[in-house]
mmCIF file of C-alpha atoms in Angstrom:
data_model
loop_
_atom_site.group_PDB
_atom_site.id
_atom_site.type_symbol
_atom_site.label_atom_id
_atom_site.label_comp_id
_atom_site.label_asym_id
_atom_site.label_seq_id
_atom_site.Cartn_x
_atom_site.Cartn_y
_atom_site.Cartn_z
ATOM 1 C CA MET A 1 -34.554 21.131 -71.622
ATOM 2 C CA GLU A 2 -32.313 22.185 -74.502
ATOM 3 C CA ARG A 3 -28.941 20.487 -75.022
ATOM 4 C CA TYR A 4 -25.657 21.929 -76.259
ATOM 5 C CA SER A 5 -24.969 21.504 -79.983
ATOM 6 C CA LYS A 6 -21.642 19.643 -79.631
ATOM 7 C CA TYR A 7 -20.184 17.332 -76.979
ATOM 8 C CA LYS A 8 -16.880 15.632 -76.287
ATOM 9 C CA ASP A 9 -15.707 12.856 -73.958
ATOM 10 C CA SER A 10 -14.516 14.319 -70.649
ATOM 11 C CA GLY A 11 -12.382 11.270 -69.907
ATOM 12 C CA VAL A 12 -13.903 11.152 -66.400
ATOM 13 C CA ASP A 13 -16.380 8.377 -65.620
ATOM 14 C CA TRP A 14 -18.731 10.279 -63.328
ATOM 15 C CA ILE A 15 -18.884 13.263 -65.715
ATOM 16 C CA GLY A 16 -19.259 11.523 -69.069
ATOM 17 C CA GLU A 17 -19.677 13.783 -72.073
ATOM 18 C CA ILE A 18 -19.405 17.548 -71.651
ATOM 19 C CA PRO A 19 -20.097 20.457 -73.993
ATOM 20 C CA GLU A 20 -17.281 20.987 -76.474
ATOM 21 C CA GLY A 21 -16.300 24.367 -75.010
ATOM 22 C CA TRP A 22 -15.944 23.076 -71.428
ATOM 23 C CA LYS A 23 -12.791 21.854 -69.686
ATOM 24 C CA THR A 24 -12.046 19.430 -66.870
ATOM 25 C CA THR A 25 -9.480 19.758 -64.115
ATOM 26 C CA ALA A 26 -8.562 18.232 -60.769
ATOM 27 C CA ILE A 27 -10.508 19.785 -57.921
ATOM 28 C CA ARG A 28 -7.239 20.751 -56.210
ATOM 29 C CA HIS A 29 -6.780 23.356 -58.960
ATOM 30 C CA VAL A 30 -10.125 24.918 -58.034
ATOM 31 C CA LEU A 31 -10.284 24.672 -54.265
ATOM 32 C CA GLN A 32 -8.440 23.421 -51.209
ATOM 33 C CA LEU A 33 -10.129 21.587 -48.348
ATOM 34 C CA HIS A 34 -9.083 22.082 -44.730
ATOM 35 C CA SER A 35 -10.455 20.720 -41.489
ATOM 36 C CA GLY A 36 -12.537 22.927 -39.258
ATOM 37 C CA SER A 37 -11.643 23.669 -35.635
ATOM 38 C CA ALA A 38 -12.671 21.911 -32.443
ATOM 39 C CA LEU A 39 -15.522 23.767 -30.819
ATOM 40 C CA PRO A 40 -14.355 25.408 -27.574
ATOM 41 C CA ASP A 41 -15.705 23.639 -24.495
ATOM 42 C CA ASP A 42 -17.297 26.791 -23.184
ATOM 43 C CA GLN A 43 -19.201 27.264 -26.446
ATOM 44 C CA TYR A 44 -20.424 23.712 -27.077
ATOM 45 C CA ASP A 45 -24.229 23.642 -27.242
ATOM 46 C CA ALA A 46 -24.339 27.256 -26.027
ATOM 47 C CA GLU A 47 -27.003 29.559 -27.353
ATOM 48 C CA GLY A 48 -25.450 32.170 -29.594
ATOM 49 C CA ASP A 49 -25.511 33.751 -33.001
ATOM 50 C CA PHE A 50 -24.096 31.154 -35.375
ATOM 51 C CA PRO A 51 -24.997 27.553 -36.245
ATOM 52 C CA VAL A 52 -22.392 24.849 -35.679
ATOM 53 C CA TYR A 53 -21.763 22.363 -38.477
ATOM 54 C CA GLY A 54 -19.909 19.089 -38.241
ATOM 55 C CA GLY A 55 -20.569 15.575 -39.460
ATOM 56 C CA GLY A 56 -23.324 16.893 -41.717
ATOM 57 C CA ALA A 57 -25.563 18.080 -38.889
ATOM 58 C CA ILE A 58 -26.099 21.063 -36.613
ATOM 59 C CA ARG A 59 -24.545 20.051 -33.289
ATOM 60 C CA GLY A 60 -25.213 23.134 -31.227
ATOM 61 C CA ARG A 61 -24.628 26.854 -31.485
ATOM 62 C CA ALA A 62 -21.676 29.142 -30.857
ATOM 63 C CA ASN A 63 -21.268 32.876 -30.477
ATOM 64 C CA GLN A 64 -17.928 32.796 -32.276
ATOM 65 C CA CYS A 65 -17.261 31.774 -35.839
ATOM 66 C CA ASN A 66 -14.325 30.310 -37.720
ATOM 67 C CA VAL A 67 -15.902 30.753 -41.155
ATOM 68 C CA GLN A 68 -17.351 33.912 -42.607
ATOM 69 C CA GLY A 69 -19.209 34.206 -45.876
ATOM 70 C CA GLN A 70 -19.920 31.547 -48.447
ATOM 71 C CA THR A 71 -18.196 28.191 -48.235
ATOM 72 C CA VAL A 72 -18.768 24.507 -48.881
ATOM 73 C CA ILE A 73 -18.810 21.905 -46.146
ATOM 74 C CA VAL A 74 -17.967 18.276 -46.826
ATOM 75 C CA SER A 75 -18.776 15.869 -44.034
ATOM 76 C CA ARG A 76 -15.797 13.696 -43.087
ATOM 77 C CA GLN A 77 -17.118 10.833 -40.971
ATOM 78 C CA GLY A 78 -20.061 8.650 -40.117
ATOM 79 C CA ALA A 79 -23.371 8.012 -41.836
ATOM 80 C CA THR A 80 -23.396 11.483 -43.426
ATOM 81 C CA CYS A 81 -19.917 11.085 -44.904
ATOM 82 C CA GLY A 82 -19.656 12.916 -48.219
ATOM 83 C CA THR A 83 -22.695 15.148 -47.810
ATOM 84 C CA THR A 84 -22.245 18.819 -48.673
ATOM 85 C CA ARG A 85 -23.627 22.138 -47.517
ATOM 86 C CA PHE A 86 -23.350 25.588 -48.987
ATOM 87 C CA ILE A 87 -23.136 28.139 -46.184
ATOM 88 C CA GLY A 88 -24.080 31.683 -47.082
ATOM 89 C CA GLY A 89 -23.325 33.292 -43.742
ATOM 90 C CA ASN A 90 -21.302 32.872 -40.566
ATOM 91 C CA ALA A 91 -20.863 29.462 -38.975
ATOM 92 C CA TRP A 92 -18.594 27.396 -36.775
ATOM 93 C CA ILE A 93 -17.164 24.428 -38.678
ATOM 94 C CA THR A 94 -15.925 21.645 -36.407
ATOM 95 C CA GLU A 95 -13.042 19.256 -36.950
ATOM 96 C CA HIS A 96 -15.566 16.735 -38.302
ATOM 97 C CA ALA A 97 -16.071 18.747 -41.473
ATOM 98 C CA LEU A 98 -13.927 20.141 -44.288
ATOM 99 C CA ILE A 99 -14.004 23.764 -45.428
ATOM 100 C CA ALA A 100 -13.518 24.625 -49.098
ATOM 101 C CA TYR A 101 -11.261 27.589 -49.835
ATOM 102 C CA PHE A 102 -11.417 28.628 -53.489
ATOM 103 C CA LEU A 103 -8.162 29.488 -55.240
ATOM 104 C CA ASP A 104 -9.432 32.107 -57.666
ATOM 105 C CA ALA A 105 -12.345 34.532 -57.860
ATOM 106 C CA MET A 106 -13.135 33.174 -61.346
ATOM 107 C CA TYR A 107 -14.571 30.051 -59.722
ATOM 108 C CA ASN A 108 -18.200 30.384 -58.728
ATOM 109 C CA LYS A 109 -18.583 28.906 -55.227
ATOM 110 C CA ARG A 110 -22.226 27.961 -55.660
ATOM 111 C CA TYR A 111 -21.576 26.153 -58.964
ATOM 112 C CA PHE A 112 -18.807 24.031 -57.439
ATOM 113 C CA ALA A 113 -20.927 23.357 -54.364
ATOM 114 C CA TYR A 114 -23.407 21.743 -56.745
ATOM 115 C CA VAL A 115 -20.554 19.869 -58.462
ATOM 116 C CA LEU A 116 -19.448 18.376 -55.130
ATOM 117 C CA HIS A 117 -23.036 17.341 -54.456
ATOM 118 C CA ALA A 118 -23.274 15.646 -57.854
ATOM 119 C CA MET A 119 -20.070 13.687 -57.264
ATOM 120 C CA ASN A 120 -21.644 11.499 -54.531
ATOM 121 C CA LEU A 121 -18.547 11.864 -52.382
ATOM 122 C CA GLY A 122 -19.815 9.243 -49.938
ATOM 123 C CA ASN A 123 -18.877 6.619 -52.528
ATOM 124 C CA LEU A 124 -15.228 7.636 -52.049
ATOM 125 C CA SER A 125 -15.269 6.591 -48.394
ATOM 126 C CA MET A 126 -12.076 4.855 -47.298
ATOM 127 C CA THR A 127 -13.913 2.172 -45.286
ATOM 128 C CA ALA A 128 -17.420 0.763 -45.194
ATOM 129 C CA ALA A 129 -17.361 -0.109 -41.475
ATOM 130 C CA GLN A 130 -16.735 3.500 -40.375
ATOM 131 C CA PRO A 131 -17.223 5.781 -43.380
ATOM 132 C CA GLY A 132 -14.598 8.487 -43.686
ATOM 133 C CA ILE A 133 -13.291 10.772 -46.396
ATOM 134 C CA SER A 134 -10.050 12.753 -46.596
ATOM 135 C CA ALA A 135 -9.329 16.110 -48.199
ATOM 136 C CA SER A 136 -6.749 14.562 -50.538
ATOM 137 C CA ILE A 137 -9.224 12.033 -51.914
ATOM 138 C CA VAL A 138 -11.714 14.782 -52.765
ATOM 139 C CA GLN A 139 -9.093 17.130 -54.195
ATOM 140 C CA ASN A 140 -7.789 14.447 -56.572
ATOM 141 C CA GLN A 141 -11.197 14.011 -58.197
ATOM 142 C CA HIS A 142 -11.944 15.830 -61.451
ATOM 143 C CA THR A 143 -14.582 18.460 -62.082
ATOM 144 C CA PRO A 144 -16.128 19.999 -65.196
ATOM 145 C CA VAL A 145 -15.207 23.665 -65.682
ATOM 146 C CA PRO A 146 -17.487 25.793 -67.866
ATOM 147 C CA ASN A 147 -16.641 29.462 -68.339
ATOM 148 C CA HIS A 148 -17.414 31.870 -65.519
ATOM 149 C CA ILE A 149 -20.619 33.184 -67.118
ATOM 150 C CA GLU A 150 -21.995 29.641 -67.486
ATOM 151 C CA GLN A 151 -20.986 28.779 -63.921
ATOM 152 C CA GLN A 152 -23.021 31.760 -62.724
ATOM 153 C CA ALA A 153 -26.001 30.899 -64.922
ATOM 154 C CA ILE A 154 -26.031 27.259 -63.813
ATOM 155 C CA ALA A 155 -25.737 28.226 -60.143
ATOM 156 C CA ASP A 156 -28.561 30.783 -60.456
ATOM 157 C CA TYR A 157 -30.806 28.286 -62.238
ATOM 158 C CA LEU A 158 -30.150 25.531 -59.701
ATOM 159 C CA ASP A 159 -30.661 27.913 -56.788
ATOM 160 C CA GLU A 160 -34.136 28.684 -58.103
ATOM 161 C CA LYS A 161 -35.098 25.114 -59.000
ATOM 162 C CA THR A 162 -33.695 23.403 -55.895
ATOM 163 C CA ALA A 163 -35.336 26.002 -53.666
ATOM 164 C CA ALA A 164 -38.696 25.139 -55.240
ATOM 165 C CA ILE A 165 -38.044 21.409 -54.794
ATOM 166 C CA ASP A 166 -36.889 21.900 -51.200
ATOM 167 C CA ALA A 167 -40.042 23.898 -50.464
ATOM 168 C CA ALA A 168 -42.171 21.092 -51.917
ATOM 169 C CA VAL A 169 -40.302 18.526 -49.799
ATOM 170 C CA ALA A 170 -40.805 20.676 -46.689
ATOM 171 C CA ASP A 171 -44.545 20.893 -47.400
ATOM 172 C CA VAL A 172 -44.817 17.114 -47.739
ATOM 173 C CA GLU A 173 -42.721 16.569 -44.600
ATOM 174 C CA ARG A 174 -45.007 18.910 -42.680
ATOM 175 C CA SER A 175 -48.071 17.019 -43.902
ATOM 176 C CA ILE A 176 -46.451 13.798 -42.654
ATOM 177 C CA GLU A 177 -45.859 15.422 -39.262
ATOM 178 C CA LEU A 178 -49.535 16.411 -39.096
ATOM 179 C CA LEU A 179 -50.629 12.900 -40.054
ATOM 180 C CA ASN A 180 -48.397 11.420 -37.360
ATOM 181 C CA GLU A 181 -49.802 13.853 -34.799
ATOM 182 C CA TYR A 182 -53.337 12.939 -35.840
ATOM 183 C CA ARG A 183 -52.444 9.221 -35.733
ATOM 184 C CA GLN A 184 -51.103 9.642 -32.207
ATOM 185 C CA SER A 185 -54.238 11.502 -31.052
ATOM 186 C CA VAL A 186 -56.550 8.835 -32.482
ATOM 187 C CA ILE A 187 -54.613 6.076 -30.702
ATOM 188 C CA SER A 188 -54.426 7.970 -27.410
ATOM 189 C CA GLU A 189 -58.158 8.721 -27.439
ATOM 190 C CA ALA A 190 -59.137 5.122 -28.221
ATOM 191 C CA VAL A 191 -56.876 3.350 -25.706
ATOM 192 C CA THR A 192 -57.784 5.649 -22.799
ATOM 193 C CA LYS A 193 -61.411 6.608 -23.557
ATOM 194 C CA GLY A 194 -62.696 3.638 -25.574
ATOM 195 C CA LEU A 195 -64.837 3.696 -28.698
ATOM 196 C CA ASP A 196 -68.227 4.553 -27.156
ATOM 197 C CA PRO A 197 -68.540 8.353 -26.915
ATOM 198 C CA ASN A 198 -71.650 7.952 -24.711
ATOM 199 C CA ALA A 199 -70.045 5.693 -22.111
ATOM 200 C CA PRO A 200 -70.226 7.032 -18.526
ATOM 201 C CA MET A 201 -66.810 8.208 -17.364
ATOM 202 C CA LYS A 202 -64.907 8.272 -14.071
ATOM 203 C CA ASP A 203 -61.641 9.697 -12.808
ATOM 204 C CA SER A 204 -58.909 7.108 -13.212
ATOM 205 C CA GLY A 205 -56.911 8.602 -10.367
ATOM 206 C CA ILE A 206 -53.847 8.595 -12.624
ATOM 207 C CA ASP A 207 -52.608 11.896 -14.065
ATOM 208 C CA TRP A 208 -51.413 10.566 -17.431
ATOM 209 C CA ILE A 209 -54.726 8.821 -18.065
ATOM 210 C CA GLY A 210 -57.337 11.260 -16.804
ATOM 211 C CA GLN A 211 -60.894 10.032 -17.185
ATOM 212 C CA ILE A 212 -61.723 6.512 -18.320
ATOM 213 C CA PRO A 213 -65.012 4.678 -18.957
ATOM 214 C CA ALA A 214 -66.668 3.930 -15.604
ATOM 215 C CA HIS A 215 -66.569 0.142 -16.077
ATOM 216 C CA TRP A 216 -62.795 0.024 -16.825
ATOM 217 C CA LEU A 217 -60.190 -0.867 -14.217
ATOM 218 C CA MET A 218 -56.789 0.597 -13.399
ATOM 219 C CA LEU A 219 -54.346 -2.106 -12.333
ATOM 220 C CA TYR A 220 -50.774 -2.514 -11.158
ATOM 221 C CA PRO A 221 -48.737 -3.820 -14.152
ATOM 222 C CA LYS A 222 -47.584 -6.924 -12.239
ATOM 223 C CA LYS A 223 -51.193 -8.120 -12.238
ATOM 224 C CA LEU A 224 -51.158 -8.086 -16.053
ATOM 225 C CA PHE A 225 -47.589 -8.727 -17.196
ATOM 226 C CA ALA A 226 -44.863 -11.093 -16.034
ATOM 227 C CA LEU A 227 -41.128 -10.817 -16.505
ATOM 228 C CA ARG A 228 -39.731 -13.351 -18.997
ATOM 229 C CA LYS A 229 -36.428 -14.804 -17.825
ATOM 230 C CA ASP A 230 -35.883 -17.611 -20.357
ATOM 231 C CA ARG A 231 -32.444 -18.078 -21.880
ATOM 232 C CA ALA A 232 -32.318 -18.243 -25.674
ATOM 233 C CA HIS A 233 -33.287 -21.590 -27.215
ATOM 234 C CA ALA A 234 -30.810 -23.403 -29.428
ATOM 235 C CA ASP A 235 -32.931 -22.927 -32.552
ATOM 236 C CA ASP A 236 -33.939 -19.294 -31.891
ATOM 237 C CA GLN A 237 -33.403 -16.832 -34.721
ATOM 238 C CA GLN A 238 -31.643 -13.537 -33.996
ATOM 239 C CA LEU A 239 -34.050 -10.623 -33.484
ATOM 240 C CA THR A 240 -33.540 -6.869 -33.769
ATOM 241 C CA ALA A 241 -35.446 -4.318 -31.686
ATOM 242 C CA SER A 242 -36.215 -0.940 -33.234
ATOM 243 C CA GLN A 243 -38.667 1.871 -32.623
ATOM 244 C CA LYS A 244 -39.447 1.916 -36.332
ATOM 245 C CA TYR A 245 -40.455 -1.732 -36.803
ATOM 246 C CA GLY A 246 -40.813 -3.160 -33.307
ATOM 247 C CA VAL A 247 -39.035 -6.471 -32.692
ATOM 248 C CA ILE A 248 -38.505 -8.443 -35.889
ATOM 249 C CA SER A 249 -35.964 -10.918 -37.223
ATOM 250 C CA GLN A 250 -32.530 -9.517 -37.898
ATOM 251 C CA LYS A 251 -32.763 -10.804 -41.468
ATOM 252 C CA HIS A 252 -36.044 -8.963 -42.064
ATOM 253 C CA PHE A 253 -34.642 -5.781 -40.488
ATOM 254 C CA MET A 254 -31.609 -5.817 -42.796
ATOM 255 C CA GLU A 255 -33.883 -6.298 -45.819
ATOM 256 C CA LEU A 256 -36.073 -3.345 -44.795
ATOM 257 C CA GLU A 257 -33.134 -1.050 -44.041
ATOM 258 C CA ASN A 258 -30.842 -2.359 -46.790
ATOM 259 C CA GLN A 259 -27.971 -2.574 -44.340
ATOM 260 C CA ARG A 260 -26.030 -5.129 -42.341
ATOM 261 C CA VAL A 261 -26.357 -5.546 -38.577
ATOM 262 C CA MET A 262 -23.570 -6.898 -36.392
ATOM 263 C CA SER A 263 -24.513 -10.462 -35.405
ATOM 264 C CA VAL A 264 -23.742 -11.896 -31.988
ATOM 265 C CA ILE A 265 -20.968 -14.468 -32.395
ATOM 266 C CA THR A 266 -19.513 -14.789 -28.898
ATOM 267 C CA GLY A 267 -21.499 -14.747 -25.673
ATOM 268 C CA SER A 268 -24.638 -16.053 -27.372
ATOM 269 C CA ASP A 269 -25.292 -18.203 -24.300
ATOM 270 C CA ILE A 270 -26.410 -15.098 -22.397
ATOM 271 C CA LEU A 271 -28.986 -14.060 -24.997
ATOM 272 C CA LYS A 272 -32.618 -14.030 -23.932
ATOM 273 C CA HIS A 273 -35.605 -15.820 -25.432
ATOM 274 C CA VAL A 274 -38.496 -13.756 -26.813
ATOM 275 C CA GLU A 275 -41.954 -14.988 -27.765
ATOM 276 C CA ALA A 276 -44.167 -13.354 -30.367
ATOM 277 C CA GLY A 277 -46.493 -11.056 -28.430
ATOM 278 C CA ASP A 278 -43.875 -10.119 -25.809
ATOM 279 C CA PHE A 279 -42.967 -6.516 -25.088
ATOM 280 C CA VAL A 280 -39.320 -5.470 -25.021
ATOM 281 C CA ILE A 281 -38.053 -2.756 -22.673
ATOM 282 C CA SER A 282 -34.825 -0.948 -23.508
ATOM 283 C CA MET A 283 -33.068 2.306 -22.742
ATOM 284 C CA ARG A 284 -34.782 3.835 -25.745
ATOM 285 C CA SER A 285 -38.175 3.059 -24.233
ATOM 286 C CA PHE A 286 -37.797 6.446 -22.570
ATOM 287 C CA GLN A 287 -38.063 7.995 -26.025
ATOM 288 C CA GLY A 288 -40.283 5.576 -27.922
ATOM 289 C CA GLY A 289 -42.199 3.339 -25.551
ATOM 290 C CA LEU A 290 -42.102 -0.452 -25.355
ATOM 291 C CA GLU A 291 -41.447 -2.475 -28.503
ATOM 292 C CA TYR A 292 -43.836 -5.262 -29.513
ATOM 293 C CA SER A 293 -42.295 -8.515 -30.719
ATOM 294 C CA TYR A 294 -43.833 -9.835 -33.919
ATOM 295 C CA GLU A 295 -41.647 -12.938 -33.968
ATOM 296 C CA THR A 296 -40.152 -15.556 -31.672
ATOM 297 C CA GLY A 297 -36.388 -15.673 -31.293
ATOM 298 C CA LYS A 298 -33.457 -14.431 -29.203
ATOM 299 C CA ILE A 299 -32.258 -10.976 -28.324
ATOM 300 C CA SER A 300 -29.522 -9.195 -26.377
ATOM 301 C CA SER A 301 -29.422 -9.694 -22.632
ATOM 302 C CA ALA A 302 -29.494 -5.887 -22.319
ATOM 303 C CA TYR A 303 -33.234 -5.997 -23.008
ATOM 304 C CA VAL A 304 -36.044 -6.819 -20.594
ATOM 305 C CA MET A 305 -39.068 -8.803 -21.785
ATOM 306 C CA VAL A 306 -42.560 -8.789 -20.309
ATOM 307 C CA TYR A 307 -45.521 -10.825 -21.469
ATOM 308 C CA PRO A 308 -49.252 -10.842 -20.695
ATOM 309 C CA PHE A 309 -50.018 -13.803 -18.417
ATOM 310 C CA THR A 310 -53.769 -13.420 -17.919
ATOM 311 C CA ASP A 311 -56.544 -14.232 -20.375
ATOM 312 C CA GLN A 312 -57.875 -10.709 -19.816
ATOM 313 C CA THR A 313 -54.780 -8.996 -21.265
ATOM 314 C CA TYR A 314 -54.841 -8.563 -25.038
ATOM 315 C CA SER A 315 -51.378 -7.780 -26.460
ATOM 316 C CA GLU A 316 -52.624 -5.878 -29.506
ATOM 317 C CA TYR A 317 -54.443 -3.349 -27.303
ATOM 318 C CA TYR A 318 -51.358 -2.736 -25.166
ATOM 319 C CA ARG A 319 -49.165 -2.564 -28.282
ATOM 320 C CA HIS A 320 -50.944 0.678 -29.121
ATOM 321 C CA LEU A 321 -51.105 1.936 -25.524
ATOM 322 C CA PHE A 322 -47.363 1.501 -24.917
ATOM 323 C CA LYS A 323 -46.512 3.761 -27.882
ATOM 324 C CA THR A 324 -48.653 6.728 -26.832
ATOM 325 C CA LEU A 325 -46.873 9.937 -25.860
ATOM 326 C CA ASN A 326 -48.646 10.110 -22.493
ATOM 327 C CA TYR A 327 -47.513 6.617 -21.556
ATOM 328 C CA ILE A 328 -43.933 7.370 -22.623
ATOM 329 C CA GLN A 329 -43.957 10.528 -20.511
ATOM 330 C CA ALA A 330 -45.274 8.495 -17.579
ATOM 331 C CA LEU A 331 -42.329 6.109 -17.993
ATOM 332 C CA GLN A 332 -39.947 9.059 -18.036
ATOM 333 C CA SER A 333 -41.401 10.352 -14.785
ATOM 334 C CA THR A 334 -40.511 7.146 -12.909
ATOM 335 C CA SER A 335 -36.780 7.844 -12.790
ATOM 336 C CA ASN A 336 -33.938 10.155 -13.704
ATOM 337 C CA LEU A 337 -32.031 7.237 -15.257
ATOM 338 C CA VAL A 338 -32.586 8.636 -18.728
ATOM 339 C CA ARG A 339 -30.416 11.597 -17.795
ATOM 340 C CA ASP A 340 -27.729 9.287 -16.404
ATOM 341 C CA GLY A 341 -27.572 7.178 -19.560
ATOM 342 C CA GLN A 342 -28.653 4.017 -17.738
ATOM 343 C CA ALA A 343 -31.146 1.428 -18.928
ATOM 344 C CA LEU A 344 -34.844 1.489 -18.173
ATOM 345 C CA ARG A 345 -35.621 -1.299 -15.690
ATOM 346 C CA TYR A 346 -38.553 -3.595 -15.072
ATOM 347 C CA SER A 347 -39.127 -1.664 -11.848
ATOM 348 C CA ASN A 348 -39.812 1.480 -13.902
ATOM 349 C CA PHE A 349 -42.369 -0.374 -15.998
ATOM 350 C CA THR A 350 -44.209 -1.620 -12.911
ATOM 351 C CA GLN A 351 -44.657 1.900 -11.520
ATOM 352 C CA VAL A 352 -46.997 3.043 -14.300
ATOM 353 C CA TYR A 353 -50.559 1.890 -13.619
ATOM 354 C CA LEU A 354 -52.441 0.647 -16.688
ATOM 355 C CA PRO A 355 -56.053 0.888 -17.885
ATOM 356 C CA VAL A 356 -57.815 -2.469 -18.266
ATOM 357 C CA PRO A 357 -60.950 -2.469 -20.439
ATOM 358 C CA PRO A 358 -62.999 -5.683 -20.655
ATOM 359 C CA LEU A 359 -61.334 -8.169 -23.023
ATOM 360 C CA ASN A 360 -63.926 -7.725 -25.784
ATOM 361 C CA GLU A 361 -63.328 -3.958 -25.714
ATOM 362 C CA GLN A 362 -59.560 -4.421 -25.832
ATOM 363 C CA GLN A 363 -60.044 -6.562 -28.931
ATOM 364 C CA GLY A 364 -62.447 -4.072 -30.514
ATOM 365 C CA ILE A 365 -60.150 -1.116 -29.840
ATOM 366 C CA ALA A 366 -57.173 -3.011 -31.258
ATOM 367 C CA LYS A 367 -59.056 -3.936 -34.439
ATOM 368 C CA TYR A 368 -60.306 -0.392 -34.892
ATOM 369 C CA LEU A 369 -56.808 1.044 -34.427
ATOM 370 C CA ASN A 370 -55.150 -1.556 -36.634
ATOM 371 C CA ASP A 371 -57.538 -0.723 -39.484
ATOM 372 C CA TYR A 372 -57.428 3.034 -38.927
ATOM 373 C CA THR A 373 -53.682 3.359 -38.482
ATOM 374 C CA ASN A 374 -53.057 1.126 -41.493
ATOM 375 C CA SER A 375 -54.920 3.623 -43.669
ATOM 376 C CA ILE A 376 -52.938 6.543 -42.187
ATOM 377 C CA ASP A 377 -49.671 4.630 -42.533
ATOM 378 C CA SER A 378 -50.482 3.915 -46.181
ATOM 379 C CA LEU A 379 -50.994 7.620 -46.834
ATOM 380 C CA ILE A 380 -47.766 8.463 -44.983
ATOM 381 C CA ALA A 381 -45.883 5.869 -47.057
ATOM 382 C CA GLN A 382 -47.180 7.474 -50.255
ATOM 383 C CA LYS A 383 -45.966 10.870 -49.092
ATOM 384 C CA GLN A 384 -42.573 9.445 -48.084
ATOM 385 C CA SER A 385 -42.287 7.898 -51.534
ATOM 386 C CA LEU A 386 -43.038 11.305 -53.048
ATOM 387 C CA ILE A 387 -40.226 12.830 -50.977
ATOM 388 C CA VAL A 388 -37.811 10.177 -52.274
ATOM 389 C CA ARG A 389 -38.824 10.940 -55.863
ATOM 390 C CA LEU A 390 -38.465 14.693 -55.330
ATOM 391 C CA LYS A 391 -34.991 14.270 -53.850
ATOM 392 C CA GLU A 392 -33.982 11.932 -56.675
ATOM 393 C CA TYR A 393 -35.206 14.496 -59.198
ATOM 394 C CA ARG A 394 -33.261 17.217 -57.366
ATOM 395 C CA SER A 395 -30.033 15.193 -57.524
ATOM 396 C CA SER A 396 -30.620 14.275 -61.159
ATOM 397 C CA LEU A 397 -31.276 17.902 -62.101
ATOM 398 C CA ILE A 398 -28.086 19.061 -60.367
ATOM 399 C CA SER A 399 -26.014 16.365 -62.069
ATOM 400 C CA GLU A 400 -27.378 17.106 -65.544
ATOM 401 C CA CYS A 401 -26.824 20.842 -65.195
ATOM 402 C CA VAL A 402 -23.300 20.851 -63.731
ATOM 403 C CA THR A 403 -22.057 18.331 -66.308
ATOM 404 C CA GLY A 404 -23.663 20.119 -69.242
ATOM 405 C CA LYS A 405 -26.091 17.351 -70.205
ATOM 406 C CA VAL A 406 -28.660 20.122 -70.448
ATOM 407 C CA LYS A 407 -28.260 23.812 -71.207
ATOM 408 C CA VAL A 408 -29.833 26.100 -68.651
ATOM 409 C CA PRO A 409 -31.934 29.011 -69.925
ATOM 410 C CA GLY A 410 -29.965 32.113 -70.888
ATOM 411 C CA VAL A 411 -26.716 30.351 -71.771
ATOM 412 C CA LYS A 412 -25.349 31.142 -75.225
ATOM 413 C CA GLU A 413 -22.805 28.937 -76.958
ATOM 414 C CA ASP A 414 -19.699 30.555 -78.450
#
């Protein structure tokens, strides 16, 4: 894109050079930020007309509104601290967000919404442990101020370009959803029907399974898995359980997520021992199934571990089975504990009868699924990488335009 003919130092680190005809000023001279209002109890999560914003996410709906028309929302707390939204209609803004009120009609709301996005306000958080940002911190930052015509032109240009990028991201996200749905269907078909399409079938007698190959068994889980009760060993490494990665070392988890995890310092004597190949049951198993442990180590006593104790139970086969949607729904049907916020128990696990193919078939199904899902996962990873690049380009484009590093089409210099 074309650049302006002359630049000058803005004197502000995040802005850098700006076109010679632009100014800079403290954000408090452009807008004031005020906290939203607590959502009335009788409106929380109620179906209504307006979305509810707070903490950077939609938390419910309300049929009242405390904001009308266009405004900017800056998240105040939590993981989304510093994120911004431009709201073009009515909404309820909770006390967990800040509302921008502009001081003069000469300031284009959409342009300054993009400015706030470019500022990476999350970096201004007052604490790393519990991210939070105050109105005064934001208002004391400086912003570039082009003339009103340029503000309008930049906002119009970015509206068009970011909409196209957002549409591309949405298309890729939808393709990932379809791949995940296909992945789930392939796994479900293989672990409950086998790999031989011509195999004679029989009714399993279990609703969540349906028909299974005639030579397969359906067994009570206690005949296949035992409850591990070992206390943590002195040399055990700390493990982390997650639906995303299964059970892996805490160190590996932090590397993958680029974040720190709170280590257990006191009460480590009540931690439990886990062997590679164990399955971990947690409260979240209601949502994501049982987690497979890829490593040996120790884990919180809040978890329950089961392990295959017969030579006819192949962990890799059940690793896939325990993550199928039908199995997860079967777990949910065993209790109403999920609604009470209590943990899933071993007794819930034992209520869900399991298919038992011959060992050689379990091994064949596991190998087939490992190979097949690896190829799907590779494609998903490529698409996720594309989304990251698109979002990085979006942020870069916004930053370059609002700071004048590039001149948007239609802008004329004085």
